[in-house]
Short mmCIF file of C-alpha atoms in Angstrom, two decimals:
data_model
loop_
_atom_site.label_atom_id
_atom_site.label_comp_id
_atom_site.label_asym_id
_atom_site.label_seq_id
_atom_site.Cartn_x
_atom_site.Cartn_y
_atom_site.Cartn_z
CA MET A 1 15.08 18.37 8.42
CA SER A 2 12.35 20.27 7.27
CA LEU A 3 10.56 19.40 3.75
CA ALA A 4 11.35 23.27 2.93
CA ARG A 5 15.37 22.92 3.86
CA ARG A 6 15.11 19.36 1.89
CA PHE A 7 13.56 20.66 -1.32
CA ARG A 8 16.01 24.07 -0.50
CA ILE A 9 12.39 26.00 -1.41
CA GLY A 10 12.14 29.38 -0.10
CA GLY A 11 9.40 31.88 0.43
CA ALA A 12 5.38 31.41 0.48
CA LEU A 13 6.00 28.01 -0.69
CA GLY A 14 8.59 27.28 1.83
CA ALA A 15 6.61 28.25 4.40
CA ALA A 16 3.95 25.98 3.18
CA LEU A 17 6.02 22.92 3.15
CA THR A 18 7.41 23.61 6.59
CA ALA A 19 3.69 23.92 8.17
CA LEU A 20 2.84 20.92 6.12
CA ALA A 21 5.70 19.05 7.49
CA LEU A 22 5.39 16.17 10.29
CA SER A 23 5.48 17.36 13.46
CA LEU A 24 6.77 14.13 15.28
CA SER A 25 4.39 14.28 18.29
CA VAL A 26 5.34 11.20 20.90
CA VAL A 27 2.16 9.30 20.70
CA ALA A 28 1.56 6.15 23.02
CA ALA A 29 0.58 3.28 21.09
CA PRO A 30 -0.56 0.03 22.21
CA PRO A 31 1.93 -2.86 22.88
CA ALA A 32 2.09 -5.49 19.70
CA ARG A 33 0.10 -8.45 19.33
CA ALA A 34 0.75 -11.71 17.51
CA VAL A 35 -0.19 -11.66 13.81
CA GLN A 36 -3.50 -12.82 12.85
CA ALA A 37 -5.10 -14.38 9.37
CA GLY A 38 -6.03 -11.48 7.60
CA ASP A 39 -3.33 -8.90 8.99
CA TYR A 40 -0.50 -7.59 6.50
CA ALA A 41 3.12 -9.03 5.96
CA PHE A 42 5.79 -8.01 4.31
CA GLU A 43 6.54 -9.17 0.82
CA ARG A 44 9.29 -7.16 -0.26
CA HIS A 45 11.09 -3.83 -0.74
CA TRP A 46 12.73 -1.69 -3.57
CA GLY A 47 14.79 1.45 -3.80
CA ALA A 48 17.09 3.48 -2.12
CA ARG A 49 18.30 7.10 -1.92
CA GLY A 50 19.62 8.11 -5.09
CA SER A 51 19.05 9.65 -8.90
CA GLY A 52 19.64 6.39 -10.79
CA ASP A 53 16.97 4.38 -12.24
CA GLY A 54 15.13 2.40 -9.70
CA GLU A 55 16.39 4.93 -6.95
CA LEU A 56 14.28 7.31 -5.04
CA TRP A 57 14.77 10.73 -3.16
CA SER A 58 11.78 11.77 -1.12
CA PRO A 59 9.27 10.22 -3.00
CA GLN A 60 5.79 11.57 -1.94
CA GLY A 61 2.92 9.70 -4.12
CA ILE A 62 2.20 6.49 -5.51
CA ALA A 63 -0.25 4.60 -7.61
CA VAL A 64 -1.12 1.64 -9.05
CA ASP A 65 -3.00 1.18 -12.58
CA SER A 66 -5.41 -1.81 -13.54
CA SER A 67 -2.61 -4.22 -14.34
CA GLU A 68 -0.74 -3.61 -11.05
CA ASN A 69 2.34 -1.28 -12.58
CA VAL A 70 3.33 0.51 -9.80
CA TYR A 71 3.67 4.60 -10.39
CA VAL A 72 6.05 6.61 -7.96
CA LEU A 73 6.36 10.20 -7.43
CA ASP A 74 10.28 10.64 -7.07
CA THR A 75 9.95 13.58 -5.82
CA ARG A 76 13.11 15.25 -5.48
CA ASN A 77 14.54 14.16 -8.47
CA TYR A 78 11.44 15.53 -10.22
CA ARG A 79 10.29 12.77 -12.07
CA VAL A 80 7.68 9.62 -12.08
CA GLN A 81 9.25 5.87 -12.16
CA LYS A 82 7.18 3.09 -13.55
CA PHE A 83 7.75 -0.11 -11.86
CA SER A 84 6.20 -3.84 -11.97
CA ALA A 85 4.44 -4.98 -9.07
CA THR A 86 7.25 -6.85 -8.16
CA GLY A 87 9.61 -3.87 -8.43
CA ALA A 88 11.06 -4.23 -11.63
CA TYR A 89 12.18 -1.13 -13.24
CA LEU A 90 9.93 -0.16 -16.55
CA GLY A 91 10.41 3.66 -17.06
CA GLN A 92 10.86 7.17 -16.18
CA TRP A 93 9.77 10.57 -17.33
CA GLY A 94 9.91 14.69 -15.89
CA ALA A 95 12.25 17.15 -15.53
CA GLN A 96 12.02 20.10 -13.43
CA GLY A 97 10.67 23.44 -14.40
CA ASP A 98 7.60 25.48 -15.21
CA GLY A 99 7.38 24.06 -19.02
CA PRO A 100 4.12 21.78 -20.16
CA GLY A 101 4.62 18.33 -18.44
CA GLU A 102 7.81 19.53 -16.07
CA PHE A 103 7.74 19.78 -12.47
CA ASP A 104 8.41 21.64 -9.11
CA VAL A 105 7.58 19.23 -6.13
CA PRO A 106 5.37 16.83 -7.81
CA TRP A 107 3.24 15.48 -4.67
CA GLY A 108 0.26 13.39 -5.81
CA ILE A 109 -0.64 10.73 -8.34
CA ALA A 110 -3.39 9.03 -9.87
CA VAL A 111 -4.28 6.70 -12.36
CA ASP A 112 -7.34 6.18 -13.69
CA ARG A 113 -9.42 3.36 -15.55
CA SER A 114 -8.11 4.32 -19.10
CA GLY A 115 -4.52 4.27 -18.00
CA ASN A 116 -4.37 7.91 -17.78
CA VAL A 117 -2.17 9.53 -15.18
CA TYR A 118 -2.75 12.67 -13.15
CA ILE A 119 0.16 14.40 -11.45
CA THR A 120 -0.43 17.29 -8.75
CA ASP A 121 2.22 19.69 -9.78
CA THR A 122 2.38 21.21 -6.44
CA GLY A 123 5.13 23.72 -6.74
CA ASN A 124 3.27 25.27 -9.58
CA ASN A 125 0.20 24.41 -8.48
CA ARG A 126 -1.25 22.70 -11.55
CA ILE A 127 -2.32 19.57 -12.44
CA HIS A 128 -0.69 17.51 -15.59
CA LYS A 129 -2.07 14.89 -17.26
CA TYR A 130 -0.31 12.13 -18.83
CA ASP A 131 -0.94 8.56 -20.69
CA GLU A 132 0.60 5.17 -19.29
CA GLU A 133 3.64 5.79 -21.19
CA GLY A 134 4.28 9.17 -19.91
CA VAL A 135 3.51 11.30 -23.20
CA TYR A 136 2.27 14.39 -21.83
CA LEU A 137 -1.65 15.28 -22.76
CA ALA A 138 -2.47 18.33 -20.63
CA SER A 139 -2.67 20.49 -17.97
CA TRP A 140 -4.82 23.10 -15.62
CA GLY A 141 -4.57 25.47 -12.91
CA GLY A 142 -2.87 28.29 -11.21
CA THR A 143 -2.36 30.16 -8.34
CA GLY A 144 -4.95 31.35 -6.32
CA SER A 145 -8.24 30.33 -4.42
CA GLY A 146 -10.58 30.79 -7.17
CA ASP A 147 -12.75 27.74 -8.79
CA GLY A 148 -9.95 25.75 -10.62
CA GLU A 149 -7.11 27.51 -8.93
CA PHE A 150 -4.91 26.07 -6.05
CA ASP A 151 -2.27 26.52 -3.46
CA PHE A 152 -0.50 23.68 -2.73
CA PRO A 153 -2.63 20.60 -4.39
CA ALA A 154 -1.60 17.52 -2.74
CA GLY A 155 -3.32 14.42 -2.89
CA ILE A 156 -5.12 13.47 -5.96
CA ALA A 157 -7.90 10.77 -6.89
CA THR A 158 -10.55 9.85 -9.66
CA ASP A 159 -13.70 8.27 -9.74
CA ALA A 160 -14.89 5.02 -12.29
CA VAL A 161 -16.50 7.49 -14.45
CA GLY A 162 -12.92 9.35 -14.76
CA ASN A 163 -13.73 12.58 -12.46
CA VAL A 164 -10.43 14.32 -11.07
CA TYR A 165 -10.51 15.34 -6.86
CA VAL A 166 -8.04 17.53 -5.98
CA ALA A 167 -7.00 17.92 -2.07
CA ASP A 168 -5.98 21.23 -2.50
CA ALA A 169 -4.26 21.85 0.82
CA PHE A 170 -4.00 25.41 2.15
CA ASN A 171 -7.40 26.45 0.42
CA HIS A 172 -8.66 23.93 2.77
CA ARG A 173 -11.10 22.48 0.04
CA VAL A 174 -11.63 19.48 -2.48
CA GLN A 175 -12.10 20.38 -6.03
CA LYS A 176 -13.83 18.16 -8.72
CA PHE A 177 -12.81 18.25 -12.56
CA THR A 178 -13.75 16.22 -15.39
CA SER A 179 -10.89 14.46 -17.00
CA GLY A 180 -9.94 17.20 -19.39
CA GLY A 181 -9.70 19.27 -16.15
CA ALA A 182 -12.88 21.66 -16.55
CA TYR A 183 -14.01 22.56 -13.48
CA LEU A 184 -17.31 20.86 -11.72
CA ALA A 185 -17.37 21.95 -7.88
CA GLN A 186 -15.60 22.31 -4.35
CA TRP A 187 -16.19 21.69 -0.76
CA GLY A 188 -14.80 22.20 2.61
CA SER A 189 -13.40 25.33 4.50
CA GLN A 190 -11.11 25.79 6.85
CA GLY A 191 -11.89 24.22 10.59
CA ALA A 192 -12.16 21.66 12.73
CA TRP A 193 -16.13 20.77 12.60
CA ASP A 194 -17.73 18.29 10.55
CA GLY A 195 -17.23 18.97 6.77
CA GLU A 196 -14.11 21.37 7.75
CA LEU A 197 -10.87 20.60 6.38
CA ASN A 198 -7.57 21.58 7.92
CA ALA A 199 -4.55 21.14 4.99
CA PRO A 200 -5.96 18.13 3.24
CA SER A 201 -2.98 15.96 1.50
CA GLY A 202 -4.52 12.49 0.74
CA ILE A 203 -8.13 11.65 -1.22
CA ALA A 204 -9.30 8.54 -2.51
CA VAL A 205 -12.65 7.48 -3.95
CA ASN A 206 -14.59 3.88 -3.01
CA PRO A 207 -15.31 1.71 -5.77
CA GLY A 208 -18.65 2.21 -5.92
CA GLY A 209 -17.97 5.85 -7.31
CA ASN A 210 -20.43 7.50 -4.63
CA LEU A 211 -18.10 8.29 -1.97
CA VAL A 212 -14.96 10.55 -1.27
CA TYR A 213 -12.30 9.99 1.33
CA VAL A 214 -10.00 12.79 2.31
CA ALA A 215 -7.06 12.99 4.69
CA ASP A 216 -7.84 15.80 7.05
CA THR A 217 -4.07 16.11 7.91
CA ARG A 218 -3.59 18.39 10.55
CA ASN A 219 -7.21 17.38 12.34
CA HIS A 220 -5.47 13.86 12.70
CA ARG A 221 -9.02 12.39 10.80
CA ILE A 222 -10.41 11.14 7.77
CA GLU A 223 -13.62 13.08 6.71
CA GLU A 224 -16.12 10.97 4.26
CA PHE A 225 -18.36 13.22 1.40
CA THR A 226 -20.52 12.06 -1.05
CA VAL A 227 -19.03 12.74 -4.49
CA ALA A 228 -21.28 15.88 -4.50
CA GLY A 229 -19.10 17.23 -1.36
CA ALA A 230 -21.99 16.39 1.22
CA PHE A 231 -20.52 15.72 4.73
CA VAL A 232 -20.89 11.77 5.64
CA ALA A 233 -18.99 10.66 8.80
CA THR A 234 -15.39 11.07 10.75
CA ILE A 235 -13.10 8.34 11.23
CA GLY A 236 -10.51 8.73 14.02
CA GLY A 237 -8.57 11.98 15.51
CA LEU A 238 -5.63 12.13 17.21
CA GLY A 239 -3.70 9.68 18.79
CA GLY A 240 -1.67 6.41 18.25
CA ARG A 241 -4.12 3.62 18.99
CA PRO A 242 -6.04 1.88 16.15
CA GLY A 243 -8.35 3.83 14.62
CA ARG A 244 -6.61 6.92 15.58
CA PHE A 245 -4.05 8.78 13.21
CA VAL A 246 -0.91 11.38 13.81
CA TYR A 247 -1.28 13.56 10.53
CA PRO A 248 -2.83 11.08 7.78
CA GLN A 249 -1.19 11.48 4.68
CA GLY A 250 -2.32 9.46 1.55
CA LEU A 251 -5.23 7.27 1.01
CA ALA A 252 -6.34 4.05 -1.02
CA THR A 253 -9.33 2.47 -1.32
CA ASP A 254 -9.49 -1.51 -2.54
CA ALA A 255 -12.02 -3.82 -4.32
CA ASP A 256 -14.13 -4.53 -0.92
CA GLY A 257 -14.45 -0.73 -0.14
CA ASN A 258 -11.73 -0.97 3.08
CA LEU A 259 -10.08 2.41 3.04
CA TYR A 260 -6.04 2.10 3.49
CA VAL A 261 -4.31 5.24 5.45
CA ALA A 262 -0.70 6.07 5.44
CA ASP A 263 -0.75 6.96 9.29
CA SER A 264 2.72 9.07 8.50
CA GLY A 265 3.27 10.36 12.24
CA ASN A 266 2.75 6.96 13.43
CA ASP A 267 4.64 5.56 11.22
CA ARG A 268 2.60 2.81 10.29
CA VAL A 269 -0.56 1.40 7.64
CA GLN A 270 -4.25 1.48 9.03
CA VAL A 271 -6.91 -0.65 6.80
CA VAL A 272 -10.21 0.46 7.88
CA GLY A 273 -13.82 -1.30 6.36
CA PRO A 274 -16.96 0.38 4.83
CA THR A 275 -18.62 0.92 8.08
CA GLY A 276 -15.54 2.72 9.17
CA ALA A 277 -14.52 -0.27 11.57
CA GLY A 278 -10.82 -1.02 11.82
CA ILE A 279 -9.19 -4.15 10.03
CA ALA A 280 -5.65 -4.13 10.22
CA VAL A 281 -2.67 -2.39 11.61
CA TRP A 282 1.30 -2.48 11.07
CA GLY A 283 4.06 -0.58 10.75
CA SER A 284 6.46 0.75 12.97
CA TYR A 285 9.54 3.20 13.12
CA GLY A 286 12.44 2.11 11.61
CA ASP A 287 14.41 1.09 8.10
CA ARG A 288 13.79 -2.85 8.72
CA ALA A 289 11.40 -4.86 6.54
CA GLY A 290 8.29 -4.10 7.11
CA GLN A 291 8.79 -0.71 9.22
CA PHE A 292 8.49 2.93 8.26
CA SER A 293 9.84 6.53 8.15
CA HIS A 294 7.18 8.73 7.33
CA PRO A 295 5.04 6.82 4.92
CA ASN A 296 3.23 9.70 2.80
CA GLY A 297 1.56 6.97 0.33
CA VAL A 298 -0.48 4.02 -0.05
CA ALA A 299 -1.79 2.33 -2.97
CA VAL A 300 -4.04 -0.84 -3.39
CA GLY A 301 -3.51 -3.05 -6.88
CA ARG A 302 -6.18 -5.81 -8.36
CA THR A 303 -4.79 -8.70 -6.12
CA GLY A 304 -4.97 -7.18 -3.23
CA ARG A 305 -1.31 -6.46 -2.65
CA ALA A 306 -0.92 -3.01 -0.89
CA PHE A 307 2.18 -0.82 -2.04
CA VAL A 308 3.10 1.76 0.67
CA LEU A 309 5.39 4.56 0.09
CA ASP A 310 8.23 4.41 2.64
CA THR A 311 9.13 8.20 2.15
CA GLU A 312 11.79 9.19 4.20
CA ASN A 313 13.61 5.46 3.72
CA ASP A 314 13.30 6.40 0.13
CA ARG A 315 11.58 3.06 -1.02
CA VAL A 316 8.64 1.02 -1.67
CA GLN A 317 7.30 -1.75 0.27
CA SER A 318 4.77 -4.20 -0.56
CA PHE A 319 2.44 -6.23 1.87
CA ARG A 320 -0.08 -9.15 1.47
CA ARG A 321 -2.98 -10.42 3.41
CA THR A 322 -1.93 -13.15 5.36
CA THR A 323 -4.01 -17.00 5.03
CA ARG A 324 -2.93 -19.65 7.47
CA ALA A 325 -1.31 -22.60 5.93
CA ALA A 326 -4.19 -24.86 3.81
CA PHE A 327 -3.40 -28.52 2.44
CA THR A 328 -3.72 -28.65 -1.10
CA ALA A 329 -2.27 -31.96 -2.27
CA ALA A 330 -2.08 -35.61 0.01
CA PRO A 331 0.71 -37.85 -0.30
CA LYS A 332 -0.27 -40.91 -2.38
CA SER A 333 -2.07 -43.14 0.20
CA ASN A 334 -1.14 -46.85 -1.17
CA ALA A 335 2.66 -48.40 -1.23
CA ARG A 336 4.50 -51.58 -1.21
CA VAL A 337 7.04 -53.39 0.95
CA GLY A 338 10.80 -52.87 -1.07
CA ARG A 339 9.43 -50.71 -4.17
CA ALA A 340 10.45 -47.00 -3.86
CA TYR A 341 7.70 -44.64 -2.70
CA ALA A 342 8.08 -40.81 -3.60
CA SER A 343 5.06 -38.25 -2.91
CA ALA A 344 4.54 -35.35 -1.40
CA VAL A 345 2.14 -33.00 1.00
CA ARG A 346 1.62 -29.50 -0.57
CA ALA A 347 -0.16 -26.51 1.32
CA THR A 348 -0.46 -22.99 0.06
CA GLY A 349 -0.87 -19.87 2.48
CA PHE A 350 1.01 -16.46 3.06
CA PRO A 351 3.78 -16.03 4.08
CA ALA A 352 4.72 -19.29 2.07
CA VAL A 353 5.01 -22.48 4.13
CA SER A 354 8.71 -23.05 5.39
CA ARG A 355 8.37 -26.07 6.99
CA PHE A 356 6.40 -29.21 6.80
CA SER A 357 7.11 -32.27 10.03
CA VAL A 358 5.41 -35.16 11.42
CA VAL A 359 3.84 -34.31 15.10
CA SER A 360 2.00 -37.47 15.97
CA GLY A 361 1.50 -41.07 14.81
CA SER A 362 4.40 -42.02 12.14
CA LEU A 363 5.04 -42.68 8.70
CA PRO A 364 5.89 -46.28 7.42
CA SER A 365 9.49 -47.74 8.39
CA GLY A 366 11.81 -46.98 5.61
CA LEU A 367 10.07 -43.50 4.57
CA ARG A 368 10.90 -40.31 5.69
CA LEU A 369 9.42 -36.50 5.38
CA SER A 370 11.55 -33.61 3.99
CA ALA A 371 11.03 -30.14 5.47
CA THR A 372 9.70 -29.24 2.04
CA GLY A 373 6.79 -31.83 2.13
CA ARG A 374 9.12 -34.81 0.09
CA ILE A 375 8.30 -38.19 1.53
CA THR A 376 10.57 -40.52 -0.14
CA GLY A 377 12.38 -44.02 0.65
CA THR A 378 11.62 -47.77 0.44
CA PRO A 379 8.60 -49.37 3.02
CA LYS A 380 10.17 -51.96 5.07
CA ARG A 381 6.92 -53.23 6.42
CA ALA A 382 3.34 -54.06 5.70
CA GLY A 383 0.65 -52.17 7.45
CA THR A 384 -1.51 -49.48 7.93
CA TYR A 385 0.12 -46.21 8.99
CA ARG A 386 -1.53 -42.95 10.28
CA PHE A 387 -0.10 -40.10 11.07
CA THR A 388 -0.51 -36.24 11.37
CA ILE A 389 2.01 -33.55 9.29
CA ARG A 390 2.30 -30.08 10.40
CA ALA A 391 2.59 -26.65 8.04
CA GLU A 392 4.21 -24.30 9.20
CA ASN A 393 4.57 -20.37 8.15
CA THR A 394 6.62 -17.68 9.49
CA VAL A 395 3.89 -15.76 11.26
CA LEU A 396 0.76 -17.68 11.67
CA PRO A 397 -0.37 -20.31 13.70
CA ALA A 398 0.36 -24.17 12.31
CA ALA A 399 -2.52 -26.17 10.50
CA THR A 400 -2.34 -29.99 10.85
CA LYS A 401 -3.58 -32.92 8.69
CA ARG A 402 -4.06 -36.27 9.56
CA PHE A 403 -3.25 -38.65 6.13
CA THR A 404 -3.12 -42.54 5.68
CA ILE A 405 -0.94 -44.64 4.05
CA ALA A 406 -1.46 -48.46 3.42
CA VAL A 407 1.85 -50.44 2.90
CA LEU A 408 1.02 -53.77 0.74
CA LYS A 409 3.12 -57.05 1.00
CA ARG A 410 5.75 -57.68 -1.90
#
């Protein structure tokens, strides 16, 4: 169903929404490979179709603050919802309309370092500013192509000093403002050459505050600019292989300068390093954990969690980078015949270690290892026992380590 029909909007805005809607081009993707350390693994999800607290209807924008609270633009419900990093509902604000602080198709959202929240009120062609609790502070914009005017403002981002950048989609440009809405600059024009744009819908600023990334959606690529608007580089192009995109939408950066792309037409997320090299790709079409249907937004928290807005599934999914299991605690190395023994082996990793087992050697007679890492029992014979324990999680190769327990006579 087209966006125009879903939002029941006609006229020019309806046509614009239809034009921006994803044409699901069939692009062959490469075969899946085994999960490796450093890839991203599913952590949890929340949300379902509806209008109650914590429910979502065609969400389009997502952002995270310095405390890792998550703000979701619940577009079809004309509101913002705020959640904890684990998905606990914290509050909401907004209503349909064209008055101060009201929305008509809210699309993009950003949070600055002071906790101020900026929203692109796309149907009304303006920007709203709120505090972190949703108290309305200011608005700016209007319909048009002049300085400070918009035609479908979509993505929005802020830099370290509070400047605001807006992907002005159907003016095919980026506009830059102060945190109070004063116009500063613009760049871009319609086209496919370097520095040109075609319906840009996502935008992000690197943590150093000197580069702006723009999702050049209809050109199926990411354009990189300086904060003054000078063209730097192009990332990607149309395709289904890693490093290529189909209608990229939301963008985000992490503390290391990596760029996260909601590769919406490919139903996946891609991560690109500061040099443009691919780091990770995950997702496929579907409604199971870790699958997506048109992911239109992505945000990254201070702990490195990636929050993905799974738009057509009306939910948020969070992911963390996988780490191979690493042993952090060894069992007690001494025991005595006839005396009860209780100790444990521990290991960390993500996903969490799911099973411990002895893979070579043997425990002292009378002791046993549980799947959770507990070693208990009463030793029966003196001696020195050497054994190797394997720690497994659900997706990565297991880790192993050799241990020794010396059993003394009574």
